[in-house]
Amino acid sequence: MAGMDIEPFRIAIPDADLADLHRRLTDARWPTELPGTGWTRGIPLDHLRELADHWRTGFDWRAQETRLNAFPQFTTDIDGQRIHFLHVRSERADATPLLITHGYPSSVAEFLELIGPLAGDFHLVIPSLPGYAFSTPLAGPGWTMARTARTWAELMRRLGYARYGVHGGDVGAGISGLLAGLDGEHVIGLHVVTDPWTAAATATFIPGSADRLDADDPVDKLIKDRMDAFRTDGSGYLSLMNSRPQTIGYGLTDSPLLQLAWIAEKFGEWTDLPVDRDQMLTTVSLYWFTGSGISAAHTLYDQAHSSEWGTPPGVPQGFAVFGSDETVRKLIPAPATAHWVEHERGRHFPAMEAPAELAADLRAFFGPLT
């Protein structure tokens, strides 16, 4: 790989950056909270105080840094942008290459519990999205999902993988779907994860979705209620980044308290099963130490203003639905031949909530395609 402009990479956050984080958390200026509001107006004060105190006094960044560095990491420049990625090769030469893409607000740390169960069957390529963590600084505007998908195709070409599978959730699902459409000659299959609330939220961005719902149908009513709840109460974070990423970026870059609240709120609202607190704080730390809160917001802005959606994938498709209920089949345009697995528990971050179940789904889907 050295001859392909791919360089080895190790995470090494300076001690001064750790000291600065601890100082800022110690000196944080805390707001008041209206009594009796719970989660209805954002992350509760007591919950965030407990997380911030653990981040400052109990969380061991060096241990998490060592854990991340246990996996081979590299960087390369594609389309003018530095791309960071984990590349964990199986001992089996005939293992299936699998490209795994995270979403927002996430990072490669999302998949740490998934790597071990998958490493025997797959050569794993897990990149940081452009503008996230060590795929920074963001070289310029225009990093939409479609552009990232083209970048991923080039990354896999540089790694020498002529045939590979793709998997993702959230933004990573969109990128994986676009990649399967534009590089179908090399992609052997597309596997994505979703949940009923994410599916309903996504439907709010598809013109005419609400018009197709029958008010007298109880399943359609549940979908509509979730779409309305996302518009009125759940989309504020996204609306701000989709319209004013530079403005919110000042706070995300200057205040670890804001960066922590911005991400921890979503983990609190979007999970069903417990997520290891230190694993979540590893992702928060990656955003903080690399200053990528603002650059990630810029990519969400670019996607919100993009109309490039590529072509439908013509490869085998697999879906793993977590927290499944009767709404998802109506919301997901899965072909009749799609691999479809439903899980009663888990939600938006199944690689952290239910890694064993997700690993089993990936092996079951991609196994026959090798």
mmCIF file of C-alpha atoms in Angstrom:
data_model
loop_
_atom_site.group_PDB
_atom_site.id
_atom_site.type_symbol
_atom_site.label_atom_id
_atom_site.label_comp_id
_atom_site.label_asym_id
_atom_site.label_seq_id
_atom_site.Cartn_x
_atom_site.Cartn_y
_atom_site.Cartn_z
ATOM 1 C CA MET A 1 0.000 0.000 0.000
ATOM 2 C CA ALA A 2 2.940 2.353 0.462
ATOM 3 C CA GLY A 3 3.226 2.724 -3.301
ATOM 4 C CA MET A 4 -0.384 3.903 -3.540
ATOM 5 C CA ASP A 5 -0.038 7.045 -1.402
ATOM 6 C CA ILE A 6 -1.491 5.234 1.604
ATOM 7 C CA GLU A 7 0.301 6.027 4.846
ATOM 8 C CA PRO A 8 0.166 4.236 8.214
ATOM 9 C CA PHE A 9 -1.508 6.267 10.958
ATOM 10 C CA ARG A 10 -1.605 6.163 14.741
ATOM 11 C CA ILE A 11 -3.703 8.296 17.053
ATOM 12 C CA ALA A 12 -1.598 10.381 19.431
ATOM 13 C CA ILE A 13 -3.486 13.217 21.097
ATOM 14 C CA PRO A 14 -1.060 15.612 22.832
ATOM 15 C CA ASP A 15 -1.100 15.782 26.632
ATOM 16 C CA ALA A 16 -1.755 19.509 26.325
ATOM 17 C CA ASP A 17 -5.055 18.807 24.542
ATOM 18 C CA LEU A 18 -6.156 16.486 27.345
ATOM 19 C CA ALA A 19 -5.243 19.091 29.948
ATOM 20 C CA ASP A 20 -7.153 21.753 28.010
ATOM 21 C CA LEU A 21 -10.254 19.536 27.859
ATOM 22 C CA HIS A 22 -10.149 18.901 31.607
ATOM 23 C CA ARG A 23 -9.692 22.612 32.318
ATOM 24 C CA ARG A 24 -12.648 23.578 30.134
ATOM 25 C CA LEU A 25 -14.880 20.978 31.768
ATOM 26 C CA THR A 26 -13.806 22.148 35.228
ATOM 27 C CA ASP A 27 -14.545 25.776 34.345
ATOM 28 C CA ALA A 28 -17.789 25.065 32.464
ATOM 29 C CA ARG A 29 -20.585 27.563 32.993
ATOM 30 C CA TRP A 30 -23.753 25.592 33.685
ATOM 31 C CA PRO A 31 -27.272 26.805 32.851
ATOM 32 C CA THR A 32 -30.351 26.463 34.999
ATOM 33 C CA GLU A 33 -33.110 23.991 34.142
ATOM 34 C CA LEU A 34 -36.873 24.362 34.295
ATOM 35 C CA PRO A 35 -38.305 21.872 36.793
ATOM 36 C CA GLY A 36 -40.337 18.943 35.534
ATOM 37 C CA THR A 37 -39.281 19.132 31.879
ATOM 38 C CA GLY A 38 -37.218 15.930 31.692
ATOM 39 C CA TRP A 39 -36.007 15.191 28.146
ATOM 40 C CA THR A 40 -38.723 17.250 26.458
ATOM 41 C CA ARG A 41 -36.497 20.333 25.982
ATOM 42 C CA GLY A 42 -33.140 18.657 25.509
ATOM 43 C CA ILE A 43 -30.709 16.604 27.536
ATOM 44 C CA PRO A 44 -31.458 16.965 31.277
ATOM 45 C CA LEU A 45 -29.017 18.901 33.439
ATOM 46 C CA ASP A 46 -28.311 16.088 35.930
ATOM 47 C CA HIS A 47 -27.659 13.602 33.136
ATOM 48 C CA LEU A 48 -25.184 15.898 31.389
ATOM 49 C CA ARG A 49 -23.453 16.825 34.650
ATOM 50 C CA GLU A 50 -22.855 13.158 35.407
ATOM 51 C CA LEU A 51 -21.468 12.527 31.900
ATOM 52 C CA ALA A 52 -19.251 15.613 32.004
ATOM 53 C CA ASP A 53 -17.878 14.662 35.426
ATOM 54 C CA HIS A 54 -17.058 11.161 34.208
ATOM 55 C CA TRP A 55 -15.460 12.550 31.033
ATOM 56 C CA ARG A 56 -13.248 14.777 33.216
ATOM 57 C CA THR A 57 -12.382 12.435 36.084
ATOM 58 C CA GLY A 58 -13.214 8.834 35.179
ATOM 59 C CA PHE A 59 -12.862 8.439 31.423
ATOM 60 C CA ASP A 60 -9.451 7.144 30.354
ATOM 61 C CA TRP A 61 -8.749 8.559 26.900
ATOM 62 C CA ARG A 62 -5.320 6.918 26.741
ATOM 63 C CA ALA A 63 -6.925 3.487 27.218
ATOM 64 C CA GLN A 64 -9.393 4.190 24.417
ATOM 65 C CA GLU A 65 -6.611 5.557 22.223
ATOM 66 C CA THR A 66 -4.675 2.319 22.779
ATOM 67 C CA ARG A 67 -7.779 0.312 21.968
ATOM 68 C CA LEU A 68 -8.252 2.156 18.676
ATOM 69 C CA ASN A 69 -4.560 1.888 17.824
ATOM 70 C CA ALA A 70 -4.757 -1.888 18.225
ATOM 71 C CA PHE A 71 -6.360 -1.894 14.772
ATOM 72 C CA PRO A 72 -4.287 -0.972 11.679
ATOM 73 C CA GLN A 73 -5.099 2.565 10.550
ATOM 74 C CA PHE A 74 -4.112 4.543 7.488
ATOM 75 C CA THR A 75 -4.667 7.817 5.680
ATOM 76 C CA THR A 76 -4.773 8.653 2.001
ATOM 77 C CA ASP A 77 -5.722 11.698 -0.085
ATOM 78 C CA ILE A 78 -8.645 11.277 -2.482
ATOM 79 C CA ASP A 79 -10.234 14.125 -4.434
ATOM 80 C CA GLY A 80 -8.171 16.618 -2.424
ATOM 81 C CA GLN A 81 -9.381 15.293 0.935
ATOM 82 C CA ARG A 82 -7.490 13.372 3.591
ATOM 83 C CA ILE A 83 -9.292 10.121 4.359
ATOM 84 C CA HIS A 84 -8.610 8.146 7.531
ATOM 85 C CA PHE A 85 -9.622 4.499 7.771
ATOM 86 C CA LEU A 86 -9.222 1.299 9.730
ATOM 87 C CA HIS A 87 -8.134 -1.671 7.616
ATOM 88 C CA VAL A 88 -8.413 -4.974 9.472
ATOM 89 C CA ARG A 89 -7.518 -7.897 7.228
ATOM 90 C CA SER A 90 -8.725 -11.408 7.966
ATOM 91 C CA GLU A 91 -6.222 -14.237 8.250
ATOM 92 C CA ARG A 92 -8.249 -15.898 5.504
ATOM 93 C CA ALA A 93 -7.021 -14.814 2.077
ATOM 94 C CA ASP A 94 -10.464 -15.576 0.596
ATOM 95 C CA ALA A 95 -12.368 -13.461 3.131
ATOM 96 C CA THR A 96 -14.943 -11.016 1.757
ATOM 97 C CA PRO A 97 -13.903 -7.341 1.739
ATOM 98 C CA LEU A 98 -16.538 -5.315 3.616
ATOM 99 C CA LEU A 99 -16.709 -1.519 3.650
ATOM 100 C CA ILE A 100 -18.516 -0.185 6.738
ATOM 101 C CA THR A 101 -19.658 3.452 6.928
ATOM 102 C CA HIS A 102 -20.777 5.301 10.051
ATOM 103 C CA GLY A 103 -23.318 8.111 10.221
ATOM 104 C CA TYR A 104 -23.989 11.183 12.363
ATOM 105 C CA PRO A 105 -23.271 11.733 15.201
ATOM 106 C CA SER A 106 -20.855 8.845 15.120
ATOM 107 C CA SER A 107 -17.341 7.698 14.235
ATOM 108 C CA VAL A 108 -15.297 4.575 13.566
ATOM 109 C CA ALA A 109 -15.473 3.930 17.323
ATOM 110 C CA GLU A 110 -19.074 2.832 16.771
ATOM 111 C CA PHE A 111 -17.797 -0.449 15.337
ATOM 112 C CA LEU A 112 -15.188 -1.466 17.918
ATOM 113 C CA GLU A 113 -17.389 -4.256 19.306
ATOM 114 C CA LEU A 114 -18.185 -5.448 15.785
ATOM 115 C CA ILE A 115 -14.626 -5.886 14.517
ATOM 116 C CA GLY A 116 -13.764 -9.003 16.525
ATOM 117 C CA PRO A 117 -16.870 -10.999 15.538
ATOM 118 C CA LEU A 118 -16.414 -10.087 11.851
ATOM 119 C CA ALA A 119 -12.640 -10.226 11.410
ATOM 120 C CA GLY A 120 -12.569 -13.953 10.676
ATOM 121 C CA ASP A 121 -14.950 -13.722 7.722
ATOM 122 C CA PHE A 122 -14.219 -10.258 6.331
ATOM 123 C CA HIS A 123 -11.419 -7.907 5.366
ATOM 124 C CA LEU A 124 -12.807 -4.807 7.105
ATOM 125 C CA VAL A 125 -12.411 -1.275 5.747
ATOM 126 C CA ILE A 126 -13.920 1.306 8.130
ATOM 127 C CA PRO A 127 -13.320 4.922 7.073
ATOM 128 C CA SER A 128 -13.976 8.166 8.894
ATOM 129 C CA LEU A 129 -16.353 10.252 6.805
ATOM 130 C CA PRO A 130 -14.824 13.361 5.199
ATOM 131 C CA GLY A 131 -14.856 16.092 7.839
ATOM 132 C CA TYR A 132 -15.069 13.621 10.729
ATOM 133 C CA ALA A 133 -12.327 12.743 13.233
ATOM 134 C CA PHE A 134 -9.038 12.219 11.394
ATOM 135 C CA SER A 135 -10.523 12.732 7.908
ATOM 136 C CA THR A 136 -9.889 16.404 8.614
ATOM 137 C CA PRO A 137 -9.377 19.235 7.984
ATOM 138 C CA LEU A 138 -12.208 19.503 5.493
ATOM 139 C CA ALA A 139 -10.555 20.637 2.277
ATOM 140 C CA GLY A 140 -13.565 22.574 0.992
ATOM 141 C CA PRO A 141 -17.340 22.530 0.475
ATOM 142 C CA GLY A 142 -19.288 19.991 -1.528
ATOM 143 C CA TRP A 143 -18.804 16.796 0.476
ATOM 144 C CA THR A 144 -22.190 15.258 -0.207
ATOM 145 C CA MET A 145 -23.058 11.591 0.209
ATOM 146 C CA ALA A 146 -22.632 11.043 -3.540
ATOM 147 C CA ARG A 147 -19.140 12.534 -3.541
ATOM 148 C CA THR A 148 -18.234 10.418 -0.532
ATOM 149 C CA ALA A 149 -19.549 7.311 -2.312
ATOM 150 C CA ARG A 150 -17.267 8.020 -5.290
ATOM 151 C CA THR A 151 -14.394 8.487 -2.845
ATOM 152 C CA TRP A 152 -15.134 5.132 -1.221
ATOM 153 C CA ALA A 153 -15.065 3.454 -4.644
ATOM 154 C CA GLU A 154 -11.608 4.900 -5.234
ATOM 155 C CA LEU A 155 -10.474 3.857 -1.756
ATOM 156 C CA MET A 156 -11.464 0.244 -2.394
ATOM 157 C CA ARG A 157 -9.733 0.348 -5.771
ATOM 158 C CA ARG A 158 -6.530 1.573 -4.129
ATOM 159 C CA LEU A 159 -6.742 -1.244 -1.615
ATOM 160 C CA GLY A 160 -6.968 -3.743 -4.466
ATOM 161 C CA TYR A 161 -10.482 -5.009 -3.782
ATOM 162 C CA ALA A 162 -12.199 -5.831 -7.067
ATOM 163 C CA ARG A 163 -15.343 -7.166 -5.351
ATOM 164 C CA TYR A 164 -16.628 -6.036 -1.974
ATOM 165 C CA GLY A 165 -19.722 -5.632 0.173
ATOM 166 C CA VAL A 166 -21.005 -2.392 1.705
ATOM 167 C CA HIS A 167 -22.809 -1.755 4.971
ATOM 168 C CA GLY A 168 -23.983 1.322 6.834
ATOM 169 C CA GLY A 169 -26.628 3.050 8.913
ATOM 170 C CA ASP A 170 -27.939 6.621 9.019
ATOM 171 C CA VAL A 171 -25.790 8.719 6.639
ATOM 172 C CA GLY A 172 -23.696 5.590 6.129
ATOM 173 C CA ALA A 173 -26.747 3.783 4.729
ATOM 174 C CA GLY A 174 -27.269 6.543 2.182
ATOM 175 C CA ILE A 175 -23.629 6.525 1.137
ATOM 176 C CA SER A 176 -23.616 2.722 0.899
ATOM 177 C CA GLY A 177 -26.741 2.778 -1.284
ATOM 178 C CA LEU A 178 -25.246 5.388 -3.606
ATOM 179 C CA LEU A 179 -22.007 3.420 -3.800
ATOM 180 C CA ALA A 180 -23.879 0.226 -4.700
ATOM 181 C CA GLY A 181 -25.598 2.138 -7.517
ATOM 182 C CA LEU A 182 -22.515 3.782 -8.980
ATOM 183 C CA ASP A 183 -20.064 0.889 -8.515
ATOM 184 C CA GLY A 184 -22.321 -2.101 -9.049
ATOM 185 C CA GLU A 185 -19.645 -3.755 -11.152
ATOM 186 C CA HIS A 186 -17.603 -4.244 -7.985
ATOM 187 C CA VAL A 187 -20.149 -4.166 -5.128
ATOM 188 C CA ILE A 188 -21.480 -7.657 -4.407
ATOM 189 C CA GLY A 189 -24.214 -6.605 -1.993
ATOM 190 C CA LEU A 190 -25.692 -3.740 0.020
ATOM 191 C CA HIS A 191 -26.633 -4.199 3.686
ATOM 192 C CA VAL A 192 -28.136 -1.432 5.818
ATOM 193 C CA VAL A 193 -29.591 -1.045 9.298
ATOM 194 C CA THR A 194 -32.596 1.030 10.268
ATOM 195 C CA ASP A 195 -35.313 1.345 12.894
ATOM 196 C CA PRO A 196 -38.926 2.586 12.836
ATOM 197 C CA TRP A 197 -38.107 6.085 14.083
ATOM 198 C CA THR A 198 -35.200 6.603 11.663
ATOM 199 C CA ALA A 199 -37.350 5.316 8.813
ATOM 200 C CA ALA A 200 -40.145 7.756 9.712
ATOM 201 C CA ALA A 201 -37.701 10.655 10.097
ATOM 202 C CA THR A 202 -36.172 9.868 6.694
ATOM 203 C CA ALA A 203 -39.647 9.853 5.155
ATOM 204 C CA THR A 204 -40.095 13.512 6.161
ATOM 205 C CA PHE A 205 -37.446 14.445 3.568
ATOM 206 C CA ILE A 206 -39.151 12.531 0.742
ATOM 207 C CA PRO A 207 -41.698 14.742 -1.066
ATOM 208 C CA GLY A 208 -45.246 13.427 -0.914
ATOM 209 C CA SER A 209 -44.613 10.854 1.828
ATOM 210 C CA ALA A 210 -47.275 12.244 4.152
ATOM 211 C CA ASP A 211 -49.782 12.543 1.291
ATOM 212 C CA ARG A 212 -49.629 8.799 0.707
ATOM 213 C CA LEU A 213 -50.664 7.978 4.277
ATOM 214 C CA ASP A 214 -54.251 6.946 5.080
ATOM 215 C CA ALA A 215 -55.539 8.731 8.171
ATOM 216 C CA ASP A 216 -57.916 5.848 8.889
ATOM 217 C CA ASP A 217 -55.183 3.216 8.819
ATOM 218 C CA PRO A 218 -53.656 2.700 12.317
ATOM 219 C CA VAL A 219 -50.193 1.865 10.925
ATOM 220 C CA ASP A 220 -50.213 4.940 8.678
ATOM 221 C CA LYS A 221 -51.358 7.052 11.625
ATOM 222 C CA LEU A 222 -48.394 5.811 13.693
ATOM 223 C CA ILE A 223 -46.032 6.708 10.836
ATOM 224 C CA LYS A 224 -47.574 10.160 10.489
ATOM 225 C CA ASP A 225 -47.370 10.791 14.238
ATOM 226 C CA ARG A 226 -43.662 9.933 14.193
ATOM 227 C CA MET A 227 -43.055 12.138 11.156
ATOM 228 C CA ASP A 228 -44.860 15.017 12.859
ATOM 229 C CA ALA A 229 -42.896 14.456 16.083
ATOM 230 C CA PHE A 230 -39.617 14.571 14.183
ATOM 231 C CA ARG A 231 -40.579 17.801 12.410
ATOM 232 C CA THR A 232 -41.747 19.588 15.545
ATOM 233 C CA ASP A 233 -39.484 18.203 18.278
ATOM 234 C CA GLY A 234 -36.728 16.032 16.823
ATOM 235 C CA SER A 235 -35.185 17.867 13.879
ATOM 236 C CA GLY A 236 -33.921 21.074 15.491
ATOM 237 C CA TYR A 237 -30.287 19.917 15.638
ATOM 238 C CA LEU A 238 -30.382 18.993 11.957
ATOM 239 C CA SER A 239 -32.201 22.143 10.848
ATOM 240 C CA LEU A 240 -29.512 24.256 12.479
ATOM 241 C CA MET A 241 -26.625 22.357 10.878
ATOM 242 C CA ASN A 242 -28.426 22.208 7.530
ATOM 243 C CA SER A 243 -28.772 25.981 7.501
ATOM 244 C CA ARG A 244 -26.093 27.560 9.752
ATOM 245 C CA PRO A 245 -23.192 25.109 10.218
ATOM 246 C CA GLN A 246 -20.647 27.882 10.687
ATOM 247 C CA THR A 247 -22.623 29.490 13.492
ATOM 248 C CA ILE A 248 -23.178 26.338 15.549
ATOM 249 C CA GLY A 249 -19.597 25.350 14.753
ATOM 250 C CA TYR A 250 -18.177 28.093 16.978
ATOM 251 C CA GLY A 251 -19.830 26.547 20.016
ATOM 252 C CA LEU A 252 -19.009 22.945 19.074
ATOM 253 C CA THR A 253 -15.351 23.903 18.638
ATOM 254 C CA ASP A 254 -15.011 26.064 21.741
ATOM 255 C CA SER A 255 -17.162 24.249 24.306
ATOM 256 C CA PRO A 256 -16.698 20.566 25.160
ATOM 257 C CA LEU A 257 -19.932 20.834 27.142
ATOM 258 C CA LEU A 258 -21.875 21.720 23.992
ATOM 259 C CA GLN A 259 -20.147 19.014 21.948
ATOM 260 C CA LEU A 260 -20.937 16.468 24.673
ATOM 261 C CA ALA A 261 -24.576 17.564 24.952
ATOM 262 C CA TRP A 262 -24.982 17.636 21.160
ATOM 263 C CA ILE A 263 -24.010 13.964 20.825
ATOM 264 C CA ALA A 264 -25.151 12.520 24.170
ATOM 265 C CA GLU A 265 -28.671 13.845 23.584
ATOM 266 C CA LYS A 266 -28.957 11.672 20.473
ATOM 267 C CA PHE A 267 -27.634 8.604 22.253
ATOM 268 C CA GLY A 268 -30.215 9.197 24.964
ATOM 269 C CA GLU A 269 -33.080 9.578 22.487
ATOM 270 C CA TRP A 270 -32.056 7.117 19.793
ATOM 271 C CA THR A 271 -31.035 3.998 21.760
ATOM 272 C CA ASP A 272 -33.103 1.239 23.265
ATOM 273 C CA LEU A 273 -30.400 -1.049 24.665
ATOM 274 C CA PRO A 274 -27.538 0.207 26.869
ATOM 275 C CA VAL A 275 -24.481 1.630 25.123
ATOM 276 C CA ASP A 276 -21.158 1.520 26.944
ATOM 277 C CA ARG A 277 -20.604 5.019 28.306
ATOM 278 C CA ASP A 278 -16.882 5.048 27.556
ATOM 279 C CA GLN A 279 -17.485 3.950 23.979
ATOM 280 C CA MET A 280 -19.856 6.882 23.500
ATOM 281 C CA LEU A 281 -17.354 9.263 25.130
ATOM 282 C CA THR A 282 -14.677 7.958 22.764
ATOM 283 C CA THR A 283 -16.745 9.251 19.854
ATOM 284 C CA VAL A 284 -17.382 12.559 21.656
ATOM 285 C CA SER A 285 -13.641 12.845 22.305
ATOM 286 C CA LEU A 286 -12.820 12.212 18.645
ATOM 287 C CA TYR A 287 -15.084 15.104 17.637
ATOM 288 C CA TRP A 288 -13.584 17.327 20.338
ATOM 289 C CA PHE A 289 -9.886 16.637 19.814
ATOM 290 C CA THR A 290 -10.111 16.969 16.016
ATOM 291 C CA GLY A 291 -12.481 19.960 16.043
ATOM 292 C CA SER A 292 -14.720 18.088 13.643
ATOM 293 C CA GLY A 293 -18.058 19.204 15.068
ATOM 294 C CA ILE A 294 -18.077 22.107 12.623
ATOM 295 C CA SER A 295 -16.739 20.207 9.615
ATOM 296 C CA ALA A 296 -19.258 17.405 10.105
ATOM 297 C CA ALA A 297 -21.979 20.065 10.220
ATOM 298 C CA HIS A 298 -20.707 21.504 6.924
ATOM 299 C CA THR A 299 -21.080 18.115 5.225
ATOM 300 C CA LEU A 300 -24.668 17.844 6.486
ATOM 301 C CA TYR A 301 -25.308 21.313 5.054
ATOM 302 C CA ASP A 302 -23.875 20.222 1.700
ATOM 303 C CA GLN A 303 -26.069 17.122 1.629
ATOM 304 C CA ALA A 304 -29.187 19.123 2.530
ATOM 305 C CA HIS A 305 -28.519 21.329 -0.498
ATOM 306 C CA SER A 306 -27.724 18.480 -2.891
ATOM 307 C CA SER A 307 -30.070 16.846 -5.389
ATOM 308 C CA GLU A 308 -27.666 14.092 -6.461
ATOM 309 C CA TRP A 309 -29.114 10.735 -5.460
ATOM 310 C CA GLY A 310 -27.532 8.470 -8.069
ATOM 311 C CA THR A 311 -29.239 5.385 -9.465
ATOM 312 C CA PRO A 312 -31.013 2.580 -7.573
ATOM 313 C CA PRO A 313 -28.656 -0.242 -6.626
ATOM 314 C CA GLY A 314 -28.884 -3.296 -8.843
ATOM 315 C CA VAL A 315 -27.141 -5.618 -6.379
ATOM 316 C CA PRO A 316 -28.542 -7.942 -3.697
ATOM 317 C CA GLN A 317 -29.882 -5.968 -0.753
ATOM 318 C CA GLY A 318 -30.138 -6.802 2.922
ATOM 319 C CA PHE A 319 -31.955 -4.996 5.727
ATOM 320 C CA ALA A 320 -31.601 -5.400 9.476
ATOM 321 C CA VAL A 321 -34.395 -3.625 11.357
ATOM 322 C CA PHE A 322 -33.914 -2.955 15.063
ATOM 323 C CA GLY A 323 -36.802 -2.124 17.393
ATOM 324 C CA SER A 324 -38.939 -3.438 14.570
ATOM 325 C CA ASP A 325 -42.652 -2.860 14.275
ATOM 326 C CA GLU A 326 -45.310 -2.939 11.570
ATOM 327 C CA THR A 327 -44.377 0.468 10.095
ATOM 328 C CA VAL A 328 -40.981 -0.348 8.604
ATOM 329 C CA ARG A 329 -42.171 -2.543 5.736
ATOM 330 C CA LYS A 330 -44.324 0.371 4.563
ATOM 331 C CA LEU A 331 -41.480 2.858 4.770
ATOM 332 C CA ILE A 332 -38.556 0.925 3.294
ATOM 333 C CA PRO A 333 -38.702 0.301 -0.485
ATOM 334 C CA ALA A 334 -37.042 -3.092 -0.205
ATOM 335 C CA PRO A 335 -37.244 -5.395 -3.239
ATOM 336 C CA ALA A 336 -39.183 -8.609 -2.800
ATOM 337 C CA THR A 337 -35.941 -10.575 -2.987
ATOM 338 C CA ALA A 338 -34.249 -8.606 -0.210
ATOM 339 C CA HIS A 339 -32.735 -10.290 2.824
ATOM 340 C CA TRP A 340 -34.870 -8.988 5.714
ATOM 341 C CA VAL A 341 -34.241 -9.558 9.429
ATOM 342 C CA GLU A 342 -36.181 -7.932 12.277
ATOM 343 C CA HIS A 343 -34.983 -7.507 15.868
ATOM 344 C CA GLU A 344 -37.327 -6.569 18.684
ATOM 345 C CA ARG A 345 -34.725 -4.559 20.618
ATOM 346 C CA GLY A 346 -32.081 -2.013 19.642
ATOM 347 C CA ARG A 347 -32.432 1.159 17.612
ATOM 348 C CA HIS A 348 -30.165 3.628 15.855
ATOM 349 C CA PHE A 349 -26.723 2.320 16.895
ATOM 350 C CA PRO A 350 -26.996 -1.493 16.636
ATOM 351 C CA ALA A 351 -23.220 -1.938 16.293
ATOM 352 C CA MET A 352 -23.036 -0.666 19.881
ATOM 353 C CA GLU A 353 -26.425 -1.832 21.172
ATOM 354 C CA ALA A 354 -26.523 -5.334 19.682
ATOM 355 C CA PRO A 355 -23.178 -6.113 17.975
ATOM 356 C CA ALA A 356 -23.582 -9.900 18.119
ATOM 357 C CA GLU A 357 -26.950 -9.755 16.366
ATOM 358 C CA LEU A 358 -25.675 -7.359 13.718
ATOM 359 C CA ALA A 359 -22.573 -9.467 13.078
ATOM 360 C CA ALA A 360 -24.765 -12.536 12.596
ATOM 361 C CA ASP A 361 -26.944 -10.615 10.121
ATOM 362 C CA LEU A 362 -23.900 -9.526 8.114
ATOM 363 C CA ARG A 363 -22.502 -13.037 7.945
ATOM 364 C CA ALA A 364 -25.899 -14.464 6.938
ATOM 365 C CA PHE A 365 -26.374 -11.893 4.166
ATOM 366 C CA PHE A 366 -22.898 -11.779 2.666
ATOM 367 C CA GLY A 367 -22.058 -15.473 3.162
ATOM 368 C CA PRO A 368 -23.934 -16.718 0.063
ATOM 369 C CA LEU A 369 -22.607 -13.796 -2.018
ATOM 370 C CA THR A 370 -18.908 -14.685 -1.714
#
